[in-house]
């Protein structure tokens, strides 16, 4: 938001030649988005005036000899700001401010008469319908000065419906007094006409300024924020009306159009307003007199840029799927325009660029976005790494809410990398775990050039800065060698496991002929609680295909088998958490980098809010996932028989098998009690037999208290870019796009 210094002249008087004399000076600073009420409030505060007792009149002179322009509405403030932007000198276009008591001559009136003094119309508090008892008018007759007052023998005109128009031009008196056939002046509200001086020059336009490039209703006297907006409006207009026009004249101050047929009466003329960026429609004849062949000819105005602007709302959500074929179909159906596939494809790219900007701009905005992210979420860890030449290399984000919530989740970290589909490609790295309800809890996300030793090492170094290391910590990933190398350097004391789903995908792709017969055996061996059960499944796998057994042995049983694991990974190692994350971010992989980071941040924010709401509404002692496991175990335990041995040692009989449960140490010979860190069916049989509290034998990482603490810190959204307040040193930081040639062809959506 831009700050604009404004020079103020106050406590002066207006002369008959429209000059403001005998004034004092002051100054204020307003923003580029300032409205009328804010301007009046700032001026009154600076000049120490009370708006409850004083009314304020604000005017300024555009050109010497011209009557002053009155600032009386939001639009007139916007016009003034545009003029100040064109001339940045502090003393240019000073605001001339005068005050008067709201209660004059010892009495106050609810009626606000229209008065016209020597300095022009006072537009303050003018009602829509005029019924004044006394009206003073600007008048001039055949060379009389246009600012002289015409009155009756009492000095006033006391008949509002019989005002004699002076200096009327084409049936309309100056200052908006319209004239009927009998020469009687009829005053109209100021909001419906333009104020003109004696020479007919337009001083102000109080209609709305159009800034929508797809505005549909084009009429004379409309005001557009700039020429580019007007050009886009007319191109959209031609497409909707199925005709073509030719540009007759186009310059910085003119934009004139005619129909392709020279004999057609259709024409459009516009020009700039007082040499500003604002463009006004001066003349518009919307009637075609040309032949139908000319009107229905091929639409040359339907360029990819214009069509992209028309369809951009289709891509407002990153999950939206709107193909070039869909564009071709809808343009033909809605506007009768035939498009080639390539033009439709280019229109899609233009629409995405309008919404998200191009890749280079996205890299330039990265420092500003990261600054605002840390500003709105203090305590977050954000890192940006550039090459020696200033090109983007890596970026890392861990939100404060995730860092604080990690303390109340099991120390199991799952990491995964997804390839990006934008022109610059790259790789998105994510780290996540599960909360006490078994839901995904995103810890960190990062964008790097590719999966290599350097990028993974840099990521884990940043992750360690944010989260450190915890007792019993385990990192779960796919079989990528760079991850193993990086963790061995950054986290040498932390156990590294392989996600069983990634491991199975490797087996499926390598041993295509036998993988179907091995699938159930593989997952059964990975989930086995005892060594005996594991060995039994591995024998069956070797009988089907020895190569698979050798492959799993080389990977290392301790990295994927629950029973051989050196840490207690429990259900996280056996969940499909990785594929769930890949499905969620699939539609965001072709976004420019800043929008990709924004998407990930909003994803964490949405999940955080929903999970926190669910945690508050949870009525059970455990989180949802683990409460369900307890219920299943309890149902199974109902068919078991308990034989006590001591106060804490019990024998539990299930069918023909016997299991020994030690409630003091929290163990069972089935191993599930100690490995799942919650009562197995055999332990629950003892709990029921002794009327004990089963929940006190569950891990604290499963209970509701830890679930609530996980989401105790809120995530705050980053405001819109137009509201960013960025320090100068951040604005001056330059981030160039990654070096290297952009690979040709359409990016693949599936990994081979």
XYZ file of C-alpha atoms in Angstrom:
752
model
C 0.000 0.000 0.000
C 1.607 3.282 -1.166
C 1.876 6.351 1.081
C 1.182 9.747 -0.578
C 2.230 13.056 1.062
C -0.358 15.842 0.584
C 0.275 19.597 0.892
C -2.566 21.491 2.664
C -3.551 25.192 2.496
C -6.051 26.110 5.228
C -7.747 29.095 6.903
C -7.643 31.044 3.605
C -10.307 32.656 1.389
C -11.312 32.191 -2.231
C -11.013 35.142 -4.631
C -13.230 35.752 -7.650
C -10.434 34.568 -9.977
C -10.503 31.137 -8.314
C -7.329 31.741 -6.320
C -6.955 30.771 -2.659
C -5.183 33.485 -0.632
C -4.212 34.390 2.945
C -3.738 30.760 3.914
C -1.634 28.777 6.356
C 0.164 25.581 5.338
C 0.364 22.072 6.722
C 0.638 18.530 5.434
C -0.653 14.985 5.898
C 0.179 11.517 4.587
C -2.589 9.361 3.111
C -2.559 5.871 1.609
C -3.325 4.982 -1.995
C -6.475 3.187 -0.764
C -7.744 6.176 1.231
C -11.475 6.954 1.016
C -13.354 10.212 1.580
C -14.157 9.680 5.257
C -10.557 8.705 6.042
C -9.251 11.823 4.238
C -11.598 14.152 6.136
C -10.705 12.489 9.435
C -6.939 12.782 8.809
C -7.194 16.464 7.836
C -9.415 17.331 10.809
C -7.069 15.571 13.223
C -3.980 17.293 11.789
C -5.632 20.745 11.879
C -7.187 20.063 15.304
C -10.777 20.535 14.204
C -13.875 18.881 15.678
C -16.071 17.397 12.961
C -19.039 17.407 15.334
C -19.127 21.220 15.343
C -17.267 22.153 12.141
C -18.027 21.202 8.565
C -15.081 20.901 6.214
C -14.816 21.943 2.558
C -11.914 20.467 0.559
C -11.017 21.641 -2.953
C -8.025 21.796 -5.245
C -7.081 23.558 -8.484
C -6.231 21.438 -11.513
C -5.230 24.320 -13.785
C -4.881 28.084 -13.373
C -8.034 29.909 -14.394
C -10.247 26.861 -13.884
C -12.779 26.703 -11.057
C -11.601 24.425 -8.243
C -12.610 20.766 -8.042
C -14.440 19.705 -4.893
C -13.441 16.571 -2.980
C -16.749 15.200 -1.758
C -16.871 11.424 -2.348
C -14.737 8.278 -2.495
C -14.480 8.612 -6.258
C -13.305 12.205 -6.178
C -10.606 11.112 -3.689
C -9.504 8.380 -6.111
C -9.293 10.918 -8.970
C -7.184 13.171 -6.755
C -4.857 10.310 -5.796
C -4.367 9.422 -9.485
C -3.368 13.047 -10.197
C -0.912 13.026 -7.277
C 0.648 9.841 -8.563
C 1.310 11.493 -11.931
C 3.065 14.432 -10.256
C 4.944 13.338 -7.150
C 6.108 16.841 -6.135
C 4.889 17.587 -2.603
C 3.419 21.025 -3.392
C 1.534 19.885 -6.513
C -2.268 19.934 -6.326
C -2.495 21.311 -2.757
C -5.769 20.741 -0.927
C -7.461 24.056 -0.060
C -9.365 23.511 3.179
C -11.974 25.806 4.719
C -14.108 25.286 7.814
C -17.422 26.695 8.985
C -19.695 26.133 11.977
C -22.430 23.588 11.419
C -24.763 25.772 13.539
C -24.506 29.287 12.121
C -26.354 32.438 13.222
C -27.309 30.766 16.463
C -29.602 28.171 14.904
C -29.287 24.773 13.253
C -31.370 23.433 10.405
C -32.027 19.918 9.188
C -32.338 21.253 5.642
C -29.100 21.591 3.683
C -29.702 24.141 0.917
C -27.575 24.158 -2.202
C -25.395 27.260 -2.315
C -23.194 28.428 -5.126
C -20.549 30.895 -4.092
C -17.866 32.597 -6.105
C -15.683 29.494 -5.922
C -18.196 27.038 -7.346
C -20.758 24.498 -6.155
C -20.582 23.216 -2.611
C -21.585 19.602 -2.989
C -21.643 18.806 0.716
C -24.829 17.174 2.043
C -26.769 17.646 -1.197
C -30.032 15.649 -1.212
C -31.143 13.623 -4.198
C -34.292 15.765 -4.721
C -33.887 19.528 -4.498
C -36.592 21.569 -2.759
C -34.668 24.596 -1.386
C -36.317 27.757 -0.164
C -33.472 29.913 -1.398
C -31.036 29.118 -4.218
C -28.105 31.149 -5.435
C -26.823 30.358 -8.920
C -23.799 31.039 -11.036
C -24.896 33.107 -13.995
C -23.596 35.022 -16.928
C -25.509 36.696 -19.717
C -23.905 37.492 -23.060
C -20.407 38.060 -21.800
C -21.170 38.623 -18.103
C -18.775 36.964 -15.743
C -19.960 33.424 -15.156
C -19.456 33.729 -11.396
C -21.770 36.720 -10.867
C -24.950 36.073 -8.941
C -28.347 36.811 -10.459
C -31.071 37.676 -7.932
C -34.423 39.353 -7.572
C -35.007 42.694 -5.901
C -34.519 41.073 -2.504
C -31.156 39.660 -3.436
C -32.213 35.999 -3.684
C -34.081 33.708 -5.978
C -36.923 32.288 -3.964
C -38.612 30.175 -6.626
C -36.730 26.916 -7.102
C -38.803 25.919 -10.111
C -38.288 29.160 -12.042
C -34.540 29.548 -12.131
C -33.448 31.469 -15.193
C -30.594 29.601 -16.873
C -27.583 31.665 -17.799
C -24.797 30.681 -20.183
C -26.763 27.675 -21.420
C -25.132 25.612 -24.097
C -27.243 23.228 -26.222
C -30.195 23.549 -23.862
C -28.187 22.968 -20.680
C -27.095 25.692 -18.300
C -23.640 25.695 -16.770
C -23.222 23.819 -13.504
C -25.749 21.173 -14.490
C -28.933 23.359 -14.655
C -31.067 21.766 -17.395
C -33.463 23.945 -19.394
C -36.927 23.072 -20.604
C -38.658 24.503 -23.676
C -39.848 27.589 -21.796
C -36.374 28.436 -20.577
C -36.993 27.395 -16.995
C -34.011 25.883 -15.221
C -34.437 22.520 -13.510
C -31.769 21.541 -11.013
C -30.698 17.880 -11.071
C -28.661 16.025 -8.425
C -24.931 16.469 -8.828
C -24.475 12.687 -9.030
C -26.174 12.655 -12.444
C -24.173 15.243 -14.400
C -20.716 16.650 -15.022
C -19.681 20.028 -13.647
C -18.434 22.273 -16.438
C -16.883 25.709 -16.460
C -18.011 28.512 -18.771
C -16.001 27.032 -21.646
C -17.612 23.603 -21.292
C -14.492 21.900 -19.901
C -15.199 18.841 -17.764
C -14.024 19.348 -14.210
C -15.107 16.183 -12.465
C -16.995 12.967 -13.047
C -18.729 11.463 -10.089
C -19.673 8.143 -11.610
C -17.924 4.893 -10.628
C -14.514 4.107 -12.078
C -14.592 0.704 -13.793
C -11.635 -1.566 -13.084
C -13.088 -4.912 -14.206
C -11.602 -5.947 -17.608
C -14.683 -8.114 -18.202
C -17.247 -5.391 -17.571
C -20.255 -6.068 -19.814
C -22.364 -2.900 -20.085
C -20.554 -0.312 -22.217
C -22.119 3.166 -22.299
C -21.145 6.746 -23.004
C -19.591 8.783 -20.176
C -18.253 5.684 -18.410
C -14.890 6.058 -16.713
C -12.236 3.278 -16.806
C -9.194 3.060 -14.574
C -6.786 2.845 -17.529
C -6.601 2.177 -21.243
C -5.648 -1.484 -20.813
C -8.874 -2.159 -18.912
C -10.916 -0.434 -21.614
C -9.183 -2.396 -24.416
C -9.960 -5.698 -22.680
C -13.575 -4.660 -22.071
C -14.100 -3.901 -25.759
C -12.510 -7.189 -26.867
C -14.766 -9.119 -24.497
C -17.685 -7.044 -25.769
C -16.943 -7.945 -29.397
C -16.741 -11.663 -28.552
C -20.061 -11.592 -26.708
C -21.794 -9.624 -29.476
C -20.175 -11.763 -32.238
C -18.730 -8.939 -34.367
C -15.335 -7.511 -35.213
C -13.940 -4.008 -35.002
C -10.918 -2.205 -36.337
C -8.731 0.161 -34.298
C -8.972 3.562 -35.955
C -6.739 5.389 -33.514
C -4.755 4.282 -30.504
C -2.354 6.349 -28.424
C -1.635 7.172 -24.808
C -4.606 9.565 -24.787
C -6.974 8.160 -27.449
C -8.657 4.835 -28.222
C -11.096 4.869 -31.141
C -12.733 1.903 -32.880
C -14.859 1.393 -35.981
C -16.539 -1.624 -37.569
C -14.625 -3.627 -40.187
C -17.164 -2.472 -42.774
C -16.333 1.131 -43.662
C -20.005 1.826 -44.395
C -21.180 0.641 -40.961
C -22.330 3.282 -38.458
C -20.907 1.436 -35.424
C -18.190 3.478 -33.721
C -16.530 3.900 -30.353
C -14.451 6.854 -29.164
C -12.657 7.355 -25.866
C -9.870 9.517 -24.484
C -7.956 10.130 -21.290
C -9.362 12.388 -18.578
C -7.189 15.449 -17.966
C -4.105 13.575 -19.219
C -4.414 11.048 -16.392
C -4.547 7.251 -16.658
C -8.338 7.388 -16.486
C -10.130 6.834 -19.805
C -13.621 8.118 -20.563
C -16.060 6.898 -23.221
C -16.862 10.016 -25.257
C -19.052 8.497 -27.967
C -20.529 5.053 -28.528
C -22.885 4.117 -31.361
C -23.778 0.462 -30.831
C -25.923 0.060 -33.966
C -24.514 -2.018 -36.834
C -25.565 -1.263 -40.391
C -23.133 -3.710 -42.018
C -23.947 -7.064 -43.622
C -24.287 -10.244 -41.593
C -21.225 -11.736 -43.332
C -19.024 -9.067 -41.777
C -20.649 -9.431 -38.335
C -20.333 -13.216 -38.155
C -16.854 -13.492 -39.609
C -14.055 -15.291 -37.754
C -13.457 -13.791 -34.323
C -9.950 -12.342 -34.512
C -10.447 -10.684 -31.112
C -10.715 -14.097 -29.436
C -7.010 -14.234 -28.611
C -5.565 -16.656 -26.089
C -5.054 -13.783 -23.634
C -8.671 -12.614 -23.821
C -10.030 -16.161 -23.562
C -7.672 -16.808 -20.649
C -9.210 -13.847 -18.823
C -12.692 -15.195 -19.520
C -11.996 -18.695 -18.154
C -9.624 -17.895 -15.281
C -12.298 -18.552 -12.634
C -12.307 -22.183 -13.768
C -8.847 -22.521 -12.206
C -9.505 -20.620 -8.969
C -9.104 -23.897 -7.064
C -5.906 -25.854 -7.674
C -7.928 -29.093 -7.691
C -9.997 -27.917 -10.660
C -9.661 -29.969 -13.855
C -10.529 -27.916 -16.949
C -8.810 -29.167 -20.094
C -8.239 -27.441 -23.459
C -10.947 -29.675 -24.882
C -13.357 -28.303 -22.270
C -12.352 -24.765 -23.268
C -13.010 -25.479 -26.955
C -16.434 -26.929 -26.138
C -17.558 -24.093 -23.851
C -16.348 -21.273 -26.131
C -18.273 -22.793 -29.026
C -21.375 -23.333 -26.913
C -21.410 -19.963 -25.121
C -19.965 -17.579 -27.727
C -19.982 -19.442 -31.037
C -16.185 -19.166 -31.295
C -14.176 -21.992 -32.858
C -10.760 -22.579 -31.274
C -7.894 -24.822 -32.232
C -6.505 -27.091 -29.553
C -3.245 -25.108 -29.364
C -5.077 -21.797 -28.880
C -7.184 -23.391 -26.138
C -4.014 -24.755 -24.518
C -2.389 -21.305 -24.660
C -5.564 -19.770 -23.206
C -5.287 -22.167 -20.279
C -1.683 -21.118 -19.681
C -2.715 -17.443 -19.863
C -5.513 -18.021 -17.348
C -3.124 -19.715 -14.932
C -0.611 -16.896 -15.395
C -3.274 -14.284 -14.640
C -4.203 -16.085 -11.414
C -0.747 -17.130 -10.240
C 1.792 -15.046 -12.141
C 4.727 -16.541 -13.998
C 7.518 -18.650 -12.556
C 10.133 -15.879 -12.473
C 7.844 -13.489 -10.577
C 7.073 -16.252 -8.099
C 10.766 -16.691 -7.256
C 11.156 -12.913 -6.891
C 8.331 -12.790 -4.336
C 9.691 -15.643 -2.212
C 11.582 -13.487 0.362
C 8.506 -11.305 0.888
C 6.176 -14.268 1.299
C 8.518 -16.030 3.727
C 8.864 -12.831 5.745
C 5.081 -12.512 6.042
C 4.802 -16.198 6.929
C 7.176 -15.735 9.868
C 5.505 -12.448 10.779
C 2.040 -14.039 11.050
C 3.340 -17.237 12.688
C 6.199 -16.245 15.034
C 8.435 -19.121 16.047
C 8.289 -20.786 12.641
C 11.543 -21.977 11.061
C 11.947 -20.755 7.480
C 15.116 -21.079 5.423
C 15.927 -19.949 1.868
C 19.126 -21.080 0.195
C 20.500 -19.476 -2.974
C 23.430 -20.281 -5.195
C 26.447 -17.996 -5.521
C 24.856 -16.244 -8.496
C 21.638 -15.552 -6.563
C 19.558 -18.327 -8.139
C 17.060 -20.318 -6.103
C 18.313 -23.620 -4.692
C 16.234 -24.752 -1.683
C 13.481 -23.507 0.615
C 12.339 -25.038 3.914
C 9.285 -24.327 6.132
C 8.319 -25.626 9.596
C 5.390 -23.813 11.177
C 5.469 -22.946 14.868
C 2.265 -24.910 15.510
C 3.873 -28.036 14.033
C 7.058 -27.598 16.062
C 5.113 -27.237 19.324
C 2.705 -30.070 18.474
C 5.516 -32.520 17.656
C 6.268 -32.891 21.371
C 2.940 -34.682 21.870
C 3.257 -37.125 18.953
C 5.218 -40.384 18.819
C 8.828 -39.734 17.657
C 8.275 -41.426 14.290
C 9.043 -39.228 11.240
C 7.966 -40.263 7.752
C 9.694 -38.430 4.893
C 8.704 -38.498 1.254
C 9.584 -36.673 -1.973
C 7.223 -35.862 -4.864
C 8.380 -34.605 -8.241
C 6.919 -31.269 -9.376
C 5.350 -30.613 -12.756
C 6.012 -26.904 -13.295
C 8.326 -25.656 -16.035
C 11.282 -25.530 -13.617
C 10.414 -28.993 -12.237
C 12.044 -29.627 -8.853
C 11.047 -31.848 -5.926
C 8.717 -31.328 -2.973
C 9.960 -32.959 0.261
C 7.584 -33.481 3.190
C 8.025 -34.789 6.719
C 5.046 -35.893 8.796
C 3.911 -38.118 11.618
C 0.590 -39.167 13.206
C -1.277 -37.576 16.088
C -3.047 -39.364 18.930
C -6.059 -39.950 16.697
C -3.984 -41.554 13.922
C -4.339 -38.560 11.570
C -1.536 -37.112 9.457
C 0.394 -34.340 11.207
C 2.611 -32.432 8.766
C 5.903 -31.362 10.328
C 7.838 -29.703 7.494
C 7.844 -29.146 3.738
C 10.627 -28.114 1.417
C 11.288 -27.523 -2.286
C 14.661 -28.637 -3.672
C 16.139 -29.118 -7.130
C 16.042 -32.929 -7.071
C 16.551 -35.969 -4.845
C 20.303 -36.071 -4.369
C 22.801 -36.308 -1.528
C 23.181 -32.540 -1.137
C 19.460 -31.708 -1.095
C 18.536 -34.430 1.394
C 21.449 -33.501 3.670
C 20.364 -29.824 3.589
C 16.765 -30.820 4.397
C 17.659 -32.996 7.388
C 20.000 -30.296 8.739
C 17.114 -27.792 8.681
C 14.787 -30.390 10.196
C 17.223 -31.023 13.041
C 17.479 -27.262 13.674
C 13.689 -27.146 14.086
C 12.940 -30.426 15.884
C 16.221 -31.748 17.235
C 16.370 -35.435 18.207
C 14.186 -37.416 20.612
C 14.632 -40.691 22.444
C 13.257 -43.613 20.449
C 13.107 -41.510 17.295
C 12.783 -43.311 13.979
C 12.882 -42.012 10.394
C 10.772 -43.880 7.835
C 11.296 -43.377 4.091
C 11.539 -45.165 0.769
C 14.674 -46.987 -0.406
C 16.390 -43.931 -1.923
C 20.096 -44.157 -1.093
C 20.506 -40.393 -0.650
C 18.119 -40.475 2.312
C 20.140 -43.212 4.005
C 23.378 -41.277 3.430
C 21.900 -38.005 4.724
C 20.408 -39.537 7.879
C 23.644 -41.359 8.666
C 25.427 -37.987 8.647
C 22.826 -35.702 10.275
C 21.100 -38.298 12.508
C 23.701 -41.025 13.099
C 22.034 -42.114 16.365
C 18.522 -42.355 14.859
C 17.229 -45.620 13.412
C 16.269 -45.507 9.719
C 13.396 -47.724 8.519
C 11.928 -48.369 5.100
C 8.236 -47.743 4.450
C 6.716 -51.122 3.663
C 4.513 -49.711 0.910
C 7.468 -48.212 -0.956
C 9.360 -51.458 -0.464
C 6.441 -53.434 -1.855
C 6.221 -51.151 -4.909
C 9.893 -51.861 -5.616
C 9.232 -55.617 -5.419
C 6.168 -55.295 -7.645
C 8.054 -53.368 -10.343
C 11.089 -55.692 -10.250
C 9.456 -59.129 -9.917
C 6.350 -58.696 -12.026
C 5.592 -62.399 -12.603
C 5.450 -63.518 -8.965
C 4.460 -60.390 -7.056
C 0.735 -61.247 -6.847
C 1.410 -64.549 -5.070
C 3.885 -62.884 -2.700
C 1.875 -59.763 -1.750
C -0.068 -61.160 1.233
C 2.970 -63.046 2.527
C 5.132 -59.926 2.395
C 2.746 -57.749 4.411
C 2.090 -60.573 6.870
C 5.822 -60.945 7.515
C 6.233 -57.157 7.905
C 3.408 -57.020 10.466
C 4.416 -60.182 12.362
C 4.743 -59.772 16.139
C 6.900 -62.863 16.739
C 10.048 -64.192 15.125
C 8.420 -67.582 14.596
C 5.573 -66.068 12.602
C 8.035 -63.977 10.561
C 10.229 -66.958 9.709
C 7.215 -69.010 8.633
C 6.146 -66.350 6.102
C 9.690 -65.855 4.791
C 10.002 -69.598 4.084
C 6.860 -69.424 1.956
C 8.205 -66.364 0.084
C 11.466 -68.166 -0.688
C 9.535 -71.197 -1.948
C 7.739 -68.955 -4.490
C 10.696 -66.791 -5.564
C 14.103 -66.928 -3.865
C 15.117 -63.636 -5.514
C 12.529 -61.781 -3.443
C 13.774 -63.357 -0.238
C 17.372 -62.375 -1.083
C 16.269 -58.827 -1.955
C 14.505 -58.408 1.401
C 17.518 -59.809 3.239
C 19.827 -57.295 1.508
C 17.542 -54.409 2.445
C 17.816 -55.554 6.071
C 15.061 -57.149 8.138
C 15.495 -54.521 10.868
C 14.521 -51.760 8.396
C 11.080 -53.068 7.395
C 10.040 -55.876 9.774
C 8.204 -54.901 12.956
C 9.559 -57.778 15.009
C 13.180 -57.048 14.011
C 12.933 -53.257 14.359
C 15.301 -51.638 16.861
C 12.633 -49.064 17.789
C 8.910 -49.287 18.318
C 7.419 -48.005 15.078
C 4.020 -49.640 15.737
C 1.231 -48.709 13.333
C 2.965 -45.769 11.625
C 5.349 -48.084 9.784
C 2.411 -50.088 8.512
C 0.061 -47.272 7.454
C -0.332 -45.855 3.978
C 0.497 -42.346 5.159
C 2.843 -41.624 2.237
C 0.307 -42.404 -0.466
C -2.281 -40.310 1.352
C 0.014 -37.276 1.174
C 0.799 -37.883 -2.507
C -2.915 -37.936 -3.309
C -3.515 -34.674 -1.430
C -0.819 -32.587 -3.125
C -1.169 -34.122 -6.590
C -3.094 -31.124 -8.008
C -0.643 -28.571 -6.593
C 2.526 -29.878 -8.215
C 2.329 -27.599 -11.259
C 1.877 -24.387 -9.229
C 4.564 -21.660 -9.210
C 6.756 -22.030 -6.159
C 5.212 -19.272 -4.034
C 1.697 -20.574 -4.693
C 2.896 -24.114 -3.957
C 4.194 -23.021 -0.553
C 0.963 -21.125 0.053
C -1.040 -24.235 -0.853
C 0.960 -26.358 1.590
C 0.550 -23.752 4.322
C -3.230 -23.607 3.797
C -3.342 -27.407 3.774
C -1.656 -27.532 7.187
C -3.946 -24.750 8.412
C -7.117 -26.552 7.283
C -6.042 -29.876 8.776
C -4.986 -28.180 11.983
C -8.371 -26.505 12.408
C -10.429 -29.623 11.595
C -8.307 -31.925 13.775
C -8.418 -29.475 16.676
C -12.212 -29.259 16.392
C -12.472 -33.065 16.332
C -10.139 -33.344 19.322
C -12.315 -30.981 21.357
C -15.408 -32.968 20.409
C -13.778 -36.330 21.249
C -15.659 -37.947 24.129
C -13.400 -41.003 24.584
C -10.184 -41.261 26.589
C -8.165 -42.244 23.511
C -7.924 -40.805 20.034
C -10.259 -42.224 17.411
C -7.907 -44.740 15.776
C -6.646 -46.243 19.022
C -10.083 -46.271 20.636
C -11.260 -48.431 17.704
C -8.334 -50.822 18.237
C -9.247 -51.086 21.930
C -12.837 -51.966 21.036
C -11.737 -54.709 18.637
C -9.349 -56.156 21.219
C -12.054 -56.047 23.871
C -14.507 -57.982 21.683
C -11.844 -60.617 21.013
C -11.022 -60.884 24.728
C -14.585 -61.914 25.646
C -13.940 -65.502 24.466
C -10.821 -65.988 26.618
C -10.367 -67.588 30.061
C -8.186 -66.000 32.768
C -6.227 -67.998 35.373
C -4.508 -65.824 38.017
C -1.035 -66.774 39.207
C -0.060 -63.752 41.356
C -1.460 -60.276 41.881
C 0.051 -59.156 38.581
C 0.799 -62.411 36.676
C -1.981 -64.197 34.783
C -2.433 -67.051 32.343
C -4.902 -66.368 29.533
C -6.279 -69.267 27.507
C -7.331 -68.576 23.902
C -8.703 -71.714 22.221
C -5.896 -74.219 22.834
C -3.108 -71.632 23.282
C -1.889 -70.150 26.539
C -0.449 -66.661 26.972
C 1.202 -65.172 30.048
C 0.293 -61.555 30.876
C 2.370 -59.462 33.284
C 0.247 -56.417 34.185
C 3.030 -54.958 36.361
C 5.505 -54.743 33.463
C 2.869 -54.358 30.746
C 3.939 -57.415 28.760
C 2.342 -60.432 27.110
C 3.926 -63.447 25.454
C 2.079 -62.519 22.228
C 4.328 -59.379 22.177
C 1.431 -57.105 21.102
C 1.018 -55.584 24.573
C 4.526 -54.131 24.687
C 4.884 -53.435 20.957
C 1.563 -51.611 20.449
C 1.910 -49.882 23.824
C -1.717 -50.625 24.615
C -3.484 -53.724 26.054
C -3.702 -56.666 23.692
C -6.841 -58.940 23.798
C -5.170 -61.119 26.436
C -4.385 -58.146 28.671
C -7.938 -56.840 28.227
C -9.248 -60.232 29.371
C -7.296 -59.717 32.606
C -8.534 -56.120 32.887
C -12.124 -57.321 32.638
C -11.483 -60.169 35.076
C -10.007 -57.804 37.698
C -12.242 -54.766 36.905
C -9.181 -52.641 36.184
C -8.795 -49.411 34.162
C -7.507 -50.397 30.735
C -6.611 -46.826 29.683
C -3.807 -46.456 32.224
C -1.904 -49.171 30.339
C -2.021 -47.165 27.072
C 0.762 -44.906 25.828
C 0.309 -41.205 26.603
C 0.729 -40.549 22.881
C -2.718 -42.109 22.334
C -4.791 -40.203 24.918
C -7.054 -37.214 24.449
C -4.966 -34.829 26.558
C -1.983 -35.220 24.242
C -4.290 -34.890 21.242
C -5.544 -31.530 22.496
C -2.017 -30.327 23.269
C -0.900 -31.287 19.761
C -3.216 -28.628 18.312
C -2.922 -26.115 21.132
C -1.060 -23.567 18.980
C -3.115 -22.047 16.146
C -1.951 -21.410 12.581
C -2.615 -17.926 11.227
C -3.094 -17.261 7.498
C -0.833 -15.001 5.470
C -2.790 -11.871 4.417
C -3.389 -10.901 0.818
C -0.349 -9.611 -1.024
C -1.882 -6.121 -1.317
C -1.731 -5.813 2.500
C 1.900 -6.856 2.971
C 4.148 -4.458 4.869
C 7.681 -5.490 3.947
C 10.941 -3.929 5.235
C 13.217 -2.380 2.653
C 15.996 -4.963 3.102
C 13.536 -7.761 2.250
C 12.198 -5.866 -0.769
C 15.724 -5.431 -2.073
C 16.572 -9.143 -1.794
C 16.792 -10.750 -5.237
C 16.008 -14.400 -5.946
C 16.545 -15.554 -9.526
C 14.925 -18.655 -11.060
C 16.999 -21.854 -10.890
C 19.747 -22.122 -13.454
C 19.669 -24.749 -16.141
C 17.709 -25.279 -19.316
C 13.983 -25.903 -19.052
C 13.309 -29.378 -20.350
C 10.990 -29.512 -23.376
C 7.725 -31.411 -23.526
C 4.819 -31.881 -21.197
C 5.815 -32.835 -17.631
C 4.874 -36.417 -16.721
C 2.215 -36.816 -14.039
C 3.212 -40.367 -13.153
C 6.589 -41.589 -11.943
C 8.057 -44.506 -13.922
